[in-house]
mmCIF file of C-alpha atoms in Angstrom:
data_model
loop_
_atom_site.group_PDB
_atom_site.id
_atom_site.type_symbol
_atom_site.label_atom_id
_atom_site.label_comp_id
_atom_site.label_asym_id
_atom_site.label_seq_id
_atom_site.Cartn_x
_atom_site.Cartn_y
_atom_site.Cartn_z
ATOM 1 C CA UNK A 304 150.853 138.956 137.104
ATOM 2 C CA UNK A 305 147.130 139.235 136.412
ATOM 3 C CA UNK A 306 147.814 138.653 132.769
ATOM 4 C CA UNK A 307 149.749 135.467 133.569
ATOM 5 C CA UNK A 308 146.909 134.169 135.783
ATOM 6 C CA UNK A 309 144.355 134.894 133.022
ATOM 7 C CA UNK A 310 146.437 133.011 130.460
ATOM 8 C CA UNK A 311 146.784 129.981 132.774
ATOM 9 C CA UNK A 312 143.036 129.999 133.497
ATOM 10 C CA UNK A 313 142.191 130.133 129.793
ATOM 11 C CA UNK A 314 144.699 127.411 129.064
ATOM 12 C CA UNK A 315 143.270 125.088 131.749
ATOM 13 C CA UNK A 316 139.691 125.782 130.552
ATOM 14 C CA UNK A 317 140.605 124.999 126.981
ATOM 15 C CA UNK A 318 142.313 121.816 128.108
ATOM 16 C CA UNK A 319 139.212 120.651 130.004
ATOM 17 C CA UNK A 320 136.882 121.574 127.134
ATOM 18 C CA UNK A 321 139.129 119.825 124.625
ATOM 19 C CA UNK A 322 139.272 116.687 126.764
ATOM 20 C CA UNK A 323 135.481 116.601 127.189
ATOM 21 C CA UNK A 324 134.744 116.928 123.481
ATOM 22 C CA UNK A 325 137.446 114.423 122.575
ATOM 23 C CA UNK A 326 135.993 111.929 125.070
ATOM 24 C CA UNK A 327 132.448 112.432 123.739
ATOM 25 C CA UNK A 328 133.380 112.140 120.054
ATOM 26 C CA UNK A 329 135.405 108.964 120.489
ATOM 27 C CA UNK A 330 133.144 107.217 123.007
ATOM 28 C CA UNK A 331 129.828 107.752 121.145
ATOM 29 C CA UNK A 332 130.653 105.629 118.061
ATOM 30 C CA UNK A 333 131.689 102.759 120.333
ATOM 31 C CA UNK A 334 128.479 102.767 122.361
ATOM 32 C CA UNK A 335 125.981 103.558 119.571
ATOM 33 C CA UNK A 336 126.337 100.277 117.614
ATOM 34 C CA UNK A 337 125.617 98.343 120.811
ATOM 35 C CA UNK A 338 122.438 100.342 121.380
ATOM 36 C CA UNK A 339 121.240 99.806 117.815
ATOM 37 C CA UNK A 340 121.765 96.065 118.142
ATOM 38 C CA UNK A 341 119.321 95.829 121.018
ATOM 39 C CA UNK A 342 116.805 98.207 119.408
ATOM 40 C CA UNK A 343 116.365 96.292 116.128
ATOM 41 C CA UNK A 344 112.702 95.795 115.207
ATOM 42 C CA UNK A 345 110.692 94.577 112.205
ATOM 43 C CA UNK A 346 107.787 96.476 110.652
ATOM 44 C CA UNK A 347 104.544 94.496 110.453
ATOM 45 C CA UNK A 348 101.968 94.482 107.649
ATOM 46 C CA UNK A 349 98.652 96.320 107.723
ATOM 47 C CA UNK A 350 95.765 93.869 107.994
ATOM 48 C CA UNK A 351 92.891 95.956 106.654
ATOM 49 C CA UNK A 352 91.981 98.843 104.365
ATOM 50 C CA UNK A 353 88.649 100.615 104.576
ATOM 51 C CA UNK A 354 87.191 97.804 106.677
ATOM 52 C CA UNK A 355 88.231 95.078 104.203
ATOM 53 C CA UNK A 356 90.587 92.486 105.763
ATOM 54 C CA UNK A 357 93.952 92.034 104.039
ATOM 55 C CA UNK A 358 95.269 88.502 104.534
ATOM 56 C CA UNK A 359 97.650 86.180 102.713
ATOM 57 C CA UNK A 360 98.196 86.015 99.746
ATOM 58 C CA UNK A 361 97.603 89.784 99.538
ATOM 59 C CA UNK A 362 99.445 92.714 101.044
ATOM 60 C CA UNK A 363 99.132 96.482 100.793
ATOM 61 C CA UNK A 364 102.659 97.029 102.117
ATOM 62 C CA UNK A 365 105.542 95.941 99.908
ATOM 63 C CA UNK A 366 107.073 92.674 101.113
ATOM 64 C CA UNK A 367 103.803 91.411 102.624
ATOM 65 C CA UNK A 368 101.810 88.468 101.308
ATOM 66 C CA UNK A 369 102.800 86.524 98.208
ATOM 67 C CA UNK A 370 105.091 88.030 95.533
ATOM 68 C CA UNK A 371 102.569 86.735 92.957
ATOM 69 C CA UNK A 372 100.245 89.569 94.043
ATOM 70 C CA UNK A 373 102.821 92.274 94.614
ATOM 71 C CA UNK A 374 101.511 95.829 93.951
ATOM 72 C CA UNK A 375 98.076 94.405 93.042
ATOM 73 C CA UNK A 376 96.067 95.919 95.906
ATOM 74 C CA UNK A 377 96.391 99.630 96.711
ATOM 75 C CA UNK A 378 95.215 101.415 99.864
ATOM 76 C CA UNK A 379 95.270 105.189 99.124
ATOM 77 C CA UNK A 380 94.761 107.943 101.683
ATOM 78 C CA UNK A 381 91.020 107.823 101.036
ATOM 79 C CA UNK A 382 90.890 104.364 102.643
ATOM 80 C CA UNK A 383 89.085 102.847 99.621
ATOM 81 C CA UNK A 384 90.845 99.613 98.688
ATOM 82 C CA UNK A 385 91.602 99.388 94.956
ATOM 83 C CA UNK A 386 92.563 96.613 92.548
ATOM 84 C CA UNK A 387 95.274 97.558 90.063
ATOM 85 C CA UNK A 388 95.048 96.028 86.574
ATOM 86 C CA UNK A 389 96.479 96.976 83.147
ATOM 87 C CA UNK A 390 93.232 98.835 82.365
ATOM 88 C CA UNK A 391 93.205 100.950 85.547
ATOM 89 C CA UNK A 392 92.479 100.956 89.283
ATOM 90 C CA UNK A 393 89.071 99.766 90.450
ATOM 91 C CA UNK A 394 87.329 100.138 93.841
ATOM 92 C CA UNK A 395 87.091 96.839 95.724
ATOM 93 C CA UNK A 396 83.624 96.176 97.139
ATOM 94 C CA UNK A 397 84.438 92.944 98.963
ATOM 95 C CA UNK A 398 87.136 90.299 99.232
ATOM 96 C CA UNK A 399 86.516 86.642 100.106
ATOM 97 C CA UNK A 400 89.171 84.142 101.157
ATOM 98 C CA UNK A 401 86.886 81.137 101.769
ATOM 99 C CA UNK A 402 85.564 81.313 98.192
ATOM 100 C CA UNK A 403 88.589 83.144 96.763
ATOM 101 C CA UNK A 404 87.356 86.111 94.752
ATOM 102 C CA UNK A 405 87.349 89.917 94.647
ATOM 103 C CA UNK A 406 84.315 91.991 93.712
ATOM 104 C CA UNK A 407 85.126 95.295 92.054
ATOM 105 C CA UNK A 408 83.064 98.056 90.515
ATOM 106 C CA UNK A 409 84.017 99.726 87.257
ATOM 107 C CA UNK A 410 82.920 103.382 87.134
ATOM 108 C CA UNK A 411 83.323 103.373 83.340
ATOM 109 C CA UNK A 412 80.720 100.650 82.820
ATOM 110 C CA UNK A 413 77.072 101.419 82.159
ATOM 111 C CA UNK A 414 74.824 101.746 85.218
ATOM 112 C CA UNK A 415 71.137 102.328 85.836
ATOM 113 C CA UNK A 416 71.612 106.081 86.234
ATOM 114 C CA UNK A 417 72.995 106.329 82.685
ATOM 115 C CA UNK A 418 69.755 105.098 81.119
ATOM 116 C CA UNK A 419 70.140 105.366 77.358
ATOM 117 C CA UNK A 420 72.730 108.179 77.631
ATOM 118 C CA UNK A 421 75.741 105.961 76.959
ATOM 119 C CA UNK A 422 79.120 107.263 78.099
ATOM 120 C CA UNK A 423 82.522 106.420 76.566
ATOM 121 C CA UNK A 424 83.830 103.257 78.208
ATOM 122 C CA UNK A 425 86.936 101.111 78.214
ATOM 123 C CA UNK A 426 87.332 97.325 78.457
ATOM 124 C CA UNK A 427 88.168 95.828 81.827
ATOM 125 C CA UNK A 428 91.277 93.622 81.613
ATOM 126 C CA UNK A 429 93.515 91.511 83.833
ATOM 127 C CA UNK A 430 97.225 90.775 83.706
ATOM 128 C CA UNK A 431 97.496 87.206 82.413
ATOM 129 C CA UNK A 432 100.813 86.750 84.243
ATOM 130 C CA UNK A 433 99.059 86.964 87.630
ATOM 131 C CA UNK A 434 96.960 84.307 89.361
ATOM 132 C CA UNK A 435 93.751 86.205 88.541
ATOM 133 C CA UNK A 436 90.954 85.175 86.214
ATOM 134 C CA UNK A 437 87.544 86.571 85.274
ATOM 135 C CA UNK A 438 84.917 84.491 87.020
ATOM 136 C CA UNK A 439 82.518 82.422 84.878
ATOM 137 C CA UNK A 440 79.808 83.826 87.161
ATOM 138 C CA UNK A 441 80.066 87.126 85.272
ATOM 139 C CA UNK A 442 77.640 87.992 82.486
ATOM 140 C CA UNK A 443 78.247 90.862 80.079
ATOM 141 C CA UNK A 444 75.529 93.008 78.545
ATOM 142 C CA UNK A 445 76.190 95.096 75.428
ATOM 143 C CA UNK A 446 73.976 97.979 74.363
ATOM 144 C CA UNK A 447 73.090 99.452 70.957
ATOM 145 C CA UNK A 448 75.383 97.162 68.958
ATOM 146 C CA UNK A 449 75.647 97.494 65.188
ATOM 147 C CA UNK A 450 73.816 94.513 63.701
ATOM 148 C CA UNK A 451 75.896 94.887 60.541
ATOM 149 C CA UNK A 452 79.026 93.985 62.503
ATOM 150 C CA UNK A 453 77.720 91.944 65.457
ATOM 151 C CA UNK A 454 75.422 88.924 65.321
ATOM 152 C CA UNK A 455 72.532 90.060 67.526
ATOM 153 C CA UNK A 456 69.810 87.410 67.701
ATOM 154 C CA UNK A 457 67.964 85.284 70.251
ATOM 155 C CA UNK A 458 70.611 82.673 71.069
ATOM 156 C CA UNK A 459 68.457 79.497 71.112
ATOM 157 C CA UNK A 460 67.071 80.204 67.653
ATOM 158 C CA UNK A 461 70.458 81.205 66.245
ATOM 159 C CA UNK A 462 72.219 78.188 67.738
ATOM 160 C CA UNK A 463 69.681 75.833 66.204
ATOM 161 C CA UNK A 464 70.316 77.332 62.769
ATOM 162 C CA UNK A 465 74.082 77.873 63.087
ATOM 163 C CA UNK A 466 75.482 75.551 65.796
ATOM 164 C CA UNK A 467 79.062 76.099 64.563
ATOM 165 C CA UNK A 468 78.722 79.886 65.080
ATOM 166 C CA UNK A 469 76.698 79.760 68.290
ATOM 167 C CA UNK A 470 79.539 81.101 70.504
ATOM 168 C CA UNK A 471 79.930 84.217 68.354
ATOM 169 C CA UNK A 472 76.363 85.475 68.736
ATOM 170 C CA UNK A 473 75.123 88.082 71.201
ATOM 171 C CA UNK A 474 71.878 86.886 72.783
ATOM 172 C CA UNK A 475 69.179 89.549 72.489
ATOM 173 C CA UNK A 476 66.636 87.424 74.374
ATOM 174 C CA UNK A 477 68.760 86.781 77.474
ATOM 175 C CA UNK A 478 67.177 86.807 80.906
ATOM 176 C CA UNK A 479 69.259 89.792 82.053
ATOM 177 C CA UNK A 480 68.325 91.907 79.021
ATOM 178 C CA UNK A 481 64.663 91.258 79.758
ATOM 179 C CA UNK A 482 65.148 91.768 83.518
ATOM 180 C CA UNK A 483 67.843 94.374 84.031
ATOM 181 C CA UNK A 484 68.921 94.234 87.695
ATOM 182 C CA UNK A 485 67.556 97.142 89.760
ATOM 183 C CA UNK A 486 66.205 99.058 86.723
ATOM 184 C CA UNK A 487 64.223 96.931 84.294
ATOM 185 C CA UNK A 488 63.059 99.838 82.108
ATOM 186 C CA UNK A 489 66.185 102.026 82.214
ATOM 187 C CA UNK A 490 67.210 101.410 78.590
ATOM 188 C CA UNK A 491 64.034 102.729 77.020
ATOM 189 C CA UNK A 492 64.144 101.816 73.328
ATOM 190 C CA UNK A 493 67.864 100.892 73.204
ATOM 191 C CA UNK A 494 68.864 97.349 72.295
ATOM 192 C CA UNK A 495 70.587 94.887 74.627
ATOM 193 C CA UNK A 496 72.303 91.543 74.150
ATOM 194 C CA UNK A 497 74.325 89.171 76.331
ATOM 195 C CA UNK A 498 77.750 87.905 75.311
ATOM 196 C CA UNK A 499 80.640 86.378 77.273
ATOM 197 C CA UNK A 500 83.996 87.490 75.828
ATOM 198 C CA UNK A 501 86.642 84.803 76.078
ATOM 199 C CA UNK A 502 89.501 87.319 76.006
ATOM 200 C CA UNK A 503 90.176 91.034 76.338
ATOM 201 C CA UNK A 504 90.622 91.301 72.578
ATOM 202 C CA UNK A 505 87.099 90.022 71.916
ATOM 203 C CA UNK A 506 85.794 92.536 74.469
ATOM 204 C CA UNK A 507 87.619 95.379 72.693
ATOM 205 C CA UNK A 508 86.221 94.210 69.382
ATOM 206 C CA UNK A 509 82.669 94.196 70.731
ATOM 207 C CA UNK A 510 83.072 97.726 72.097
ATOM 208 C CA UNK A 511 84.108 98.947 68.639
ATOM 209 C CA UNK A 512 80.573 98.200 67.461
ATOM 210 C CA UNK A 513 78.530 98.691 70.658
ATOM 211 C CA UNK A 514 77.680 101.911 72.493
ATOM 212 C CA UNK A 515 78.536 100.593 75.960
ATOM 213 C CA UNK A 516 78.558 97.506 78.163
ATOM 214 C CA UNK A 517 78.256 96.386 81.762
ATOM 215 C CA UNK A 518 79.144 93.366 83.868
ATOM 216 C CA UNK A 519 76.707 91.494 86.095
ATOM 217 C CA UNK A 520 77.787 88.782 88.526
ATOM 218 C CA UNK A 521 75.586 86.238 90.216
ATOM 219 C CA UNK A 522 75.734 86.454 93.991
ATOM 220 C CA UNK A 523 74.602 83.628 96.253
ATOM 221 C CA UNK A 524 71.962 84.668 98.779
ATOM 222 C CA UNK A 525 72.579 81.609 100.953
ATOM 223 C CA UNK A 526 69.391 79.785 99.932
ATOM 224 C CA UNK A 527 68.924 76.579 97.972
ATOM 225 C CA UNK A 528 70.799 76.517 94.660
ATOM 226 C CA UNK A 529 70.169 77.329 91.886
ATOM 227 C CA UNK A 530 67.349 79.579 93.104
ATOM 228 C CA UNK A 531 69.683 81.455 95.477
ATOM 229 C CA UNK A 532 71.501 83.368 92.711
ATOM 230 C CA UNK A 533 70.919 87.132 92.626
ATOM 231 C CA UNK A 534 72.310 89.326 89.805
ATOM 232 C CA UNK A 535 74.265 92.440 90.814
ATOM 233 C CA UNK A 536 76.386 94.911 88.884
ATOM 234 C CA UNK A 537 80.135 94.502 89.215
ATOM 235 C CA UNK A 538 83.048 92.322 88.165
ATOM 236 C CA UNK A 539 83.963 89.157 90.015
ATOM 237 C CA UNK A 540 87.678 88.299 89.812
ATOM 238 C CA UNK A 541 88.767 84.872 91.021
ATOM 239 C CA UNK A 542 92.237 84.252 92.439
ATOM 240 C CA UNK A 543 94.418 81.382 93.636
ATOM 241 C CA UNK A 544 95.913 81.101 97.106
ATOM 242 C CA UNK A 545 99.432 79.665 96.748
ATOM 243 C CA UNK A 546 99.863 77.479 99.830
ATOM 244 C CA UNK A 547 103.391 76.569 100.898
ATOM 245 C CA UNK A 548 104.667 74.567 103.860
ATOM 246 C CA UNK A 549 106.862 77.474 104.957
ATOM 247 C CA UNK A 550 103.920 79.881 105.006
ATOM 248 C CA UNK A 551 101.751 77.461 106.998
ATOM 249 C CA UNK A 552 104.618 76.966 109.443
ATOM 250 C CA UNK A 553 105.105 80.726 109.725
ATOM 251 C CA UNK A 554 101.392 81.347 110.437
ATOM 252 C CA UNK A 555 101.204 78.519 113.010
ATOM 253 C CA UNK A 556 100.379 80.162 116.363
ATOM 254 C CA UNK A 557 102.299 77.447 118.227
ATOM 255 C CA UNK A 558 105.410 78.524 116.347
ATOM 256 C CA UNK A 559 104.936 82.243 116.963
ATOM 257 C CA UNK A 560 102.096 83.253 114.632
ATOM 258 C CA UNK A 561 104.023 85.243 112.034
ATOM 259 C CA UNK A 562 102.931 86.885 108.780
ATOM 260 C CA UNK A 563 103.953 85.454 105.419
ATOM 261 C CA UNK A 564 105.974 87.859 103.306
ATOM 262 C CA UNK A 565 108.948 88.064 100.978
ATOM 263 C CA UNK A 566 112.252 89.822 100.421
ATOM 264 C CA UNK A 567 111.564 92.830 98.181
ATOM 265 C CA UNK A 568 114.945 92.413 96.458
ATOM 266 C CA UNK A 569 115.053 88.649 95.831
ATOM 267 C CA UNK A 570 111.315 87.851 96.355
ATOM 268 C CA UNK A 571 112.398 84.879 98.504
ATOM 269 C CA UNK A 572 110.057 83.827 101.320
ATOM 270 C CA UNK A 573 110.247 85.594 104.680
ATOM 271 C CA UNK A 574 108.305 85.062 107.893
ATOM 272 C CA UNK A 575 107.595 88.515 109.335
ATOM 273 C CA UNK A 576 107.631 88.646 113.147
ATOM 274 C CA UNK A 577 107.612 91.328 115.842
ATOM 275 C CA UNK A 578 111.257 90.583 116.645
ATOM 276 C CA UNK A 579 112.379 90.651 113.020
ATOM 277 C CA UNK A 580 112.212 88.585 109.836
ATOM 278 C CA UNK A 581 113.273 84.979 109.366
ATOM 279 C CA UNK A 582 113.169 82.279 106.702
ATOM 280 C CA UNK A 583 111.574 79.785 109.122
ATOM 281 C CA UNK A 584 109.133 80.769 111.895
ATOM 282 C CA UNK A 585 108.975 83.344 114.685
ATOM 283 C CA UNK A 586 109.906 81.172 117.680
ATOM 284 C CA UNK A 587 112.910 79.892 115.778
ATOM 285 C CA UNK A 588 113.882 83.524 115.207
ATOM 286 C CA UNK A 589 113.678 84.264 118.958
ATOM 287 C CA UNK A 590 116.031 81.396 119.791
ATOM 288 C CA UNK A 591 118.553 82.204 117.085
ATOM 289 C CA UNK A 592 118.146 85.959 117.612
ATOM 290 C CA UNK A 593 118.905 85.708 121.343
ATOM 291 C CA UNK A 594 121.946 83.527 120.795
ATOM 292 C CA UNK A 595 123.321 85.758 118.078
ATOM 293 C CA UNK A 596 122.663 89.033 119.887
ATOM 294 C CA UNK A 597 124.152 87.602 123.094
ATOM 295 C CA UNK A 598 127.460 86.934 121.371
ATOM 296 C CA UNK A 599 127.468 90.221 119.468
ATOM 297 C CA UNK A 600 126.399 92.267 122.457
ATOM 298 C CA UNK A 601 129.007 90.603 124.674
ATOM 299 C CA UNK A 602 131.718 91.384 122.159
ATOM 300 C CA UNK A 603 130.489 94.944 121.803
ATOM 301 C CA UNK A 604 130.471 95.377 125.573
ATOM 302 C CA UNK A 605 134.007 94.042 125.906
ATOM 303 C CA UNK A 606 135.236 96.263 123.108
ATOM 304 C CA UNK A 607 133.445 99.278 124.533
ATOM 305 C CA UNK A 608 134.834 98.706 128.036
ATOM 306 C CA UNK A 609 138.377 98.231 126.784
ATOM 307 C CA UNK A 610 137.985 101.290 124.575
ATOM 308 C CA UNK A 611 136.714 103.422 127.436
ATOM 309 C CA UNK A 612 139.638 102.473 129.651
ATOM 310 C CA UNK A 613 142.140 103.178 126.894
ATOM 311 C CA UNK A 614 140.542 106.479 125.964
ATOM 312 C CA UNK A 615 140.352 107.617 129.580
ATOM 313 C CA UNK A 616 144.053 106.898 130.077
ATOM 314 C CA UNK A 617 144.909 108.708 126.854
ATOM 315 C CA UNK A 618 142.882 111.772 127.766
ATOM 316 C CA UNK A 619 144.389 111.880 131.256
ATOM 317 C CA UNK A 620 147.866 111.781 129.715
ATOM 318 C CA UNK A 621 147.016 114.553 127.221
ATOM 319 C CA UNK A 622 145.627 116.776 129.970
ATOM 320 C CA UNK A 623 148.781 116.218 132.000
ATOM 321 C CA UNK A 624 150.893 117.245 129.025
ATOM 322 C CA UNK A 625 148.801 120.357 128.517
ATOM 323 C CA UNK A 626 149.295 121.410 132.112
ATOM 324 C CA UNK A 627 153.083 121.011 131.811
ATOM 325 C CA UNK A 628 153.293 122.734 128.461
ATOM 326 C CA UNK A 629 154.464 126.363 128.436
ATOM 327 C CA UNK A 630 151.701 128.929 128.273
ATOM 328 C CA UNK A 631 151.795 130.976 125.088
ATOM 329 C CA UNK A 632 148.501 132.918 125.312
ATOM 330 C CA UNK A 633 147.373 132.605 121.707
ATOM 331 C CA UNK A 634 150.804 131.842 120.299
ATOM 332 C CA UNK A 635 151.088 128.393 118.790
ATOM 333 C CA UNK A 636 154.567 126.873 118.881
ATOM 334 C CA UNK A 637 156.057 123.384 118.574
ATOM 335 C CA UNK A 638 156.197 123.157 122.371
ATOM 336 C CA UNK A 639 152.432 123.608 122.988
ATOM 337 C CA UNK A 640 151.102 121.894 119.841
ATOM 338 C CA UNK A 641 149.091 118.709 120.546
ATOM 339 C CA UNK A 642 148.920 117.345 117.001
#
């Protein structure tokens, strides 16, 4: 008798446990999609790196900014913003959007601390497929050039004698060679000349016959031009800001104040908003998003409710069958098999 009671107790416990797990496994997939619909969110773009603001057309997160400048700026763990070019990655000193340009430093270029101990260097280059260009405000100084291979002469005198070859000479009497920024006497007895390379190839050619080089850009001090120009070491890179109606509409605060971005697969325009991404503007997304989610959520709720009722009835029926089924205490037969 005790054995029969134990078998019935175990059977009823197994029936209840089976029903609970069956209910949980079937009900969860029906409810979970509804929850994920209401929890959808869009990731926003970082707006600074190391104190330097990151605005359109740039982005340090993929899909942000303009696709023309994709993977151009890098923000490593150190927090030092870097510009990526075919010749390497260079620390960004400043970034201006009003007068669109980036100032970078090249650690391979000559600096005052080097003096006349010239280190191996490499030419700075830009990808010609991007909207970048070397600023005409840059001047390039070359040191200890071979006069057998490079025309090193005072430019005014040389240009008077050879006007057709004036652009190919390296000016040994330039203002910057006579007044090196920050360290006028750093070169000692080494020679210096100023030359503006029109392409990366001409820069490489110069470095074949010169010990080293450096770039100097002219910074405005805010005074009266042209006396407000101050020379500083570094490379100024100019860039274009591609302005589109869709981006202006996306950034409009009256329309939601979104961030201009793009689809990483197709590179098509996207307006990035807190509620999600859209091809128009953020407030338009809210209207369409609410309408769409309302219909989807309503359908999901109806399906879930109908499913719950059906499942509950099915489980109740299965439990009833289990109670009526003969007890076999560990023996499985066709009479007590559920499936």
